[in-house]
Amino acid sequence: MEVYLDNSATTRQYDEVTDKMALVMKEAYGNPSSLHRKGLDAEKHIKESRKDLACMIGADSNEIFFTSCGTESDNTVLFGTAQAKRRSGKRIITTKIEHPAILEPAKKLEEMGFEIVYLDVDKNCQINLKQLRDSLTEDTMLISVMAVNNETGAILPIKEIAQIKDEFNQRNGSKVWLHTDAVQALGKIDCNVKGAFKGVDFISASAHKIHGPKGMGFIYARKGLNIKPLILGGGQESHFRSGTENVPGIVGFGLAGKLAQENFEKRIRNMSMAREYLLKGITSQLDDVLINTPQENSCPSVVNMSFLGTRGEVILHSLEQEGIYVSTGSACSSNKNKKGSHVLEAMGLSFDEIEGAIRFSFSEFNTIQEMDYTIDKVVKAVTRFRKLGDFTRRKR
Ligand code: PLP
């Protein structure tokens, strides 16, 4: 049996998306900037997708700008804000648990002389709103806080943060902007800019987390706000992001967004069911399991747990042998830095607790049969490893 439980790293593309992209590649291959019919045809496809994605978050079509991925969206918002506002401010407030797509540009900006404040989180992966209020100063340009953490699934209080930002701006006549990295949130929680995300100025999103193609992202930028583009050239995307548009990718993103939105309730129900079933099955059979995903305010797509006395990486490879695909943390951090999870560290977990962490992440495709199979294999792998650990400890 093959069980894919690494949906926070990426998702399997919907078949409908693949089919539509193939059709566009074959038929609508014109350059959207061309003035002839082939160009107009490609442009029409882009327009339709922009509308579908705007609709997904309650925005206007002209507030959506396509990028090459979530990472580019995050980089554009940070560098673009710093460039646009460098005369009036130098402070950016973010958190210790952001994705490297935020933390790395933040580090770069720090080297360039900007001031970055990294908000702490507690053991529930939540920021302290008082610390945010206290960090807001006259020279603050931007607050950037992710909507859902990719490692734990914790949902951050974006609505409350937006209220704090708006109150601060009103009181001080300031123009602090709010950005949220919604790469793990889109299609899984309410991201409506007139509802749960009211007051948010910029949103980053990525297609491959919602069964769309890899290498596609967008930025929502609230009407009237001007940040400097990262990529200059032919002036596509209203001069916000130059480069000939990835028409098949945009079409795939639009359709994935539309399907995710249409089946929202059903998808969430399925993910929640899989998560609860797996969690119950594992914790009823194994002791010393630490649940790193907060019980309240977490996205149904993720559960992160530490199997004490084991190493997550060994469990991951043991499960892989059985056809089960999971992650030890975020895919990006496990590739490059072997330091371990900065998110779990910020939550105050010990080295051993971080070492034993596994992230299971779900999609609408997961079934109860898959969960039964996974529970059985996890229990066996952890029990085996713990016995082996005891044995090696005794030998030493
Ligand atoms: N932000 C978050 C929270 C993510 O989880 C990811 C990817 O895992 C990214 C940004 C980067 O998105 P992309 O893979 O589209 O560059």
Coordinates of N, CA, C and O and ligand atoms in Angstrom, one line a residue, residues 8-9 69-71 74 99 101 146 148 150 181 183-184 206 208-209 332, ligand 1:
S8 N 1.9 18.7 3.4 CA 2.4 20.1 3.7 C 3.6 20.4 2.8 O 4.0 21.6 2.6
A9 N 4.4 19.3 2.4 CA 5.5 19.5 1.6 C 5.0 19.8 0.1 O 5.5 20.8 -0.5
C69 N 6.4 31.2 -7.4 CA 6.2 30.3 -6.2 C 5.9 31.1 -4.9 O 6.0 32.4 -4.9
G70 N 5.6 30.4 -3.9 CA 5.4 31.1 -2.6 C 6.6 31.8 -2.1 O 6.5 32.9 -1.5
T71 N 7.8 31.2 -2.4 CA 9.0 31.9 -1.9 C 9.2 33.2 -2.6 O 9.6 34.2 -2.0
D74 N 6.9 35.8 -1.0 CA 7.4 36.2 0.3 C 8.6 37.2 0.1 O 8.6 38.3 0.7
H99 N 8.6 30.5 7.7 CA 9.3 29.6 6.7 C 10.6 30.4 6.3 O 10.7 31.6 6.4
A101 N 11.5 31.1 3.6 CA 11.2 32.1 2.5 C 11.0 33.5 3.1 O 11.0 34.5 2.4
M146 N 2.9 34.5 9.5 CA 2.3 33.4 8.7 C 0.9 33.1 9.2 O 0.6 33.3 10.4
V148 N -0.7 29.9 8.8 CA -0.7 28.6 9.4 C 0.8 28.1 9.4 O 1.4 28.2 8.3
N150 N 3.8 25.7 8.9 CA 3.9 24.5 8.1 C 4.4 23.3 8.9 O 4.2 22.2 8.4
D181 N 1.9 35.1 5.2 CA 2.3 34.0 4.3 C 1.2 33.0 4.5 O 1.1 32.3 5.6
V183 N 0.7 30.4 2.5 CA 1.0 29.2 1.7 C 0.3 27.9 2.3 O -0.2 27.1 1.5
Q184 N 0.3 27.8 3.6 CA -0.3 26.6 4.2 C -1.7 26.8 4.6 O -2.4 25.9 5.1
S206 N 0.7 29.7 -2.8 CA 1.4 28.8 -3.6 C 0.5 27.7 -4.1 O -0.4 27.2 -3.4
H208 N 1.1 24.6 -5.4 CA 1.4 23.1 -5.2 C 0.9 22.6 -3.9 O 1.0 21.4 -3.6
K209 N 0.5 23.5 -3.0 CA 0.0 23.0 -1.7 C -1.5 22.7 -1.8 O -2.1 22.2 -0.8
C332 N 11.8 21.9 3.3 CA 12.9 22.8 3.0 C 14.0 22.7 4.1 O 15.2 22.6 3.8
Ligands
PLP1 N1 5.8 29.5 3.1 C1 5.4 28.4 3.7 C2 4.7 28.5 5.0 C3 5.6 27.1 3.2 O1 5.2 26.0 3.8 C4 6.3 27.1 1.9 C5 6.6 25.8 1.3 O2 6.7 24.7 2.0 C6 6.7 28.3 1.3 C7 6.4 29.5 1.9 C8 7.4 28.3 0.0 O3 6.5 28.0 -1.1 P1 7.0 27.5 -2.5 O4 7.4 26.0 -2.3 O5 5.9 27.7 -3.4 O6 8.2 28.3 -2.9

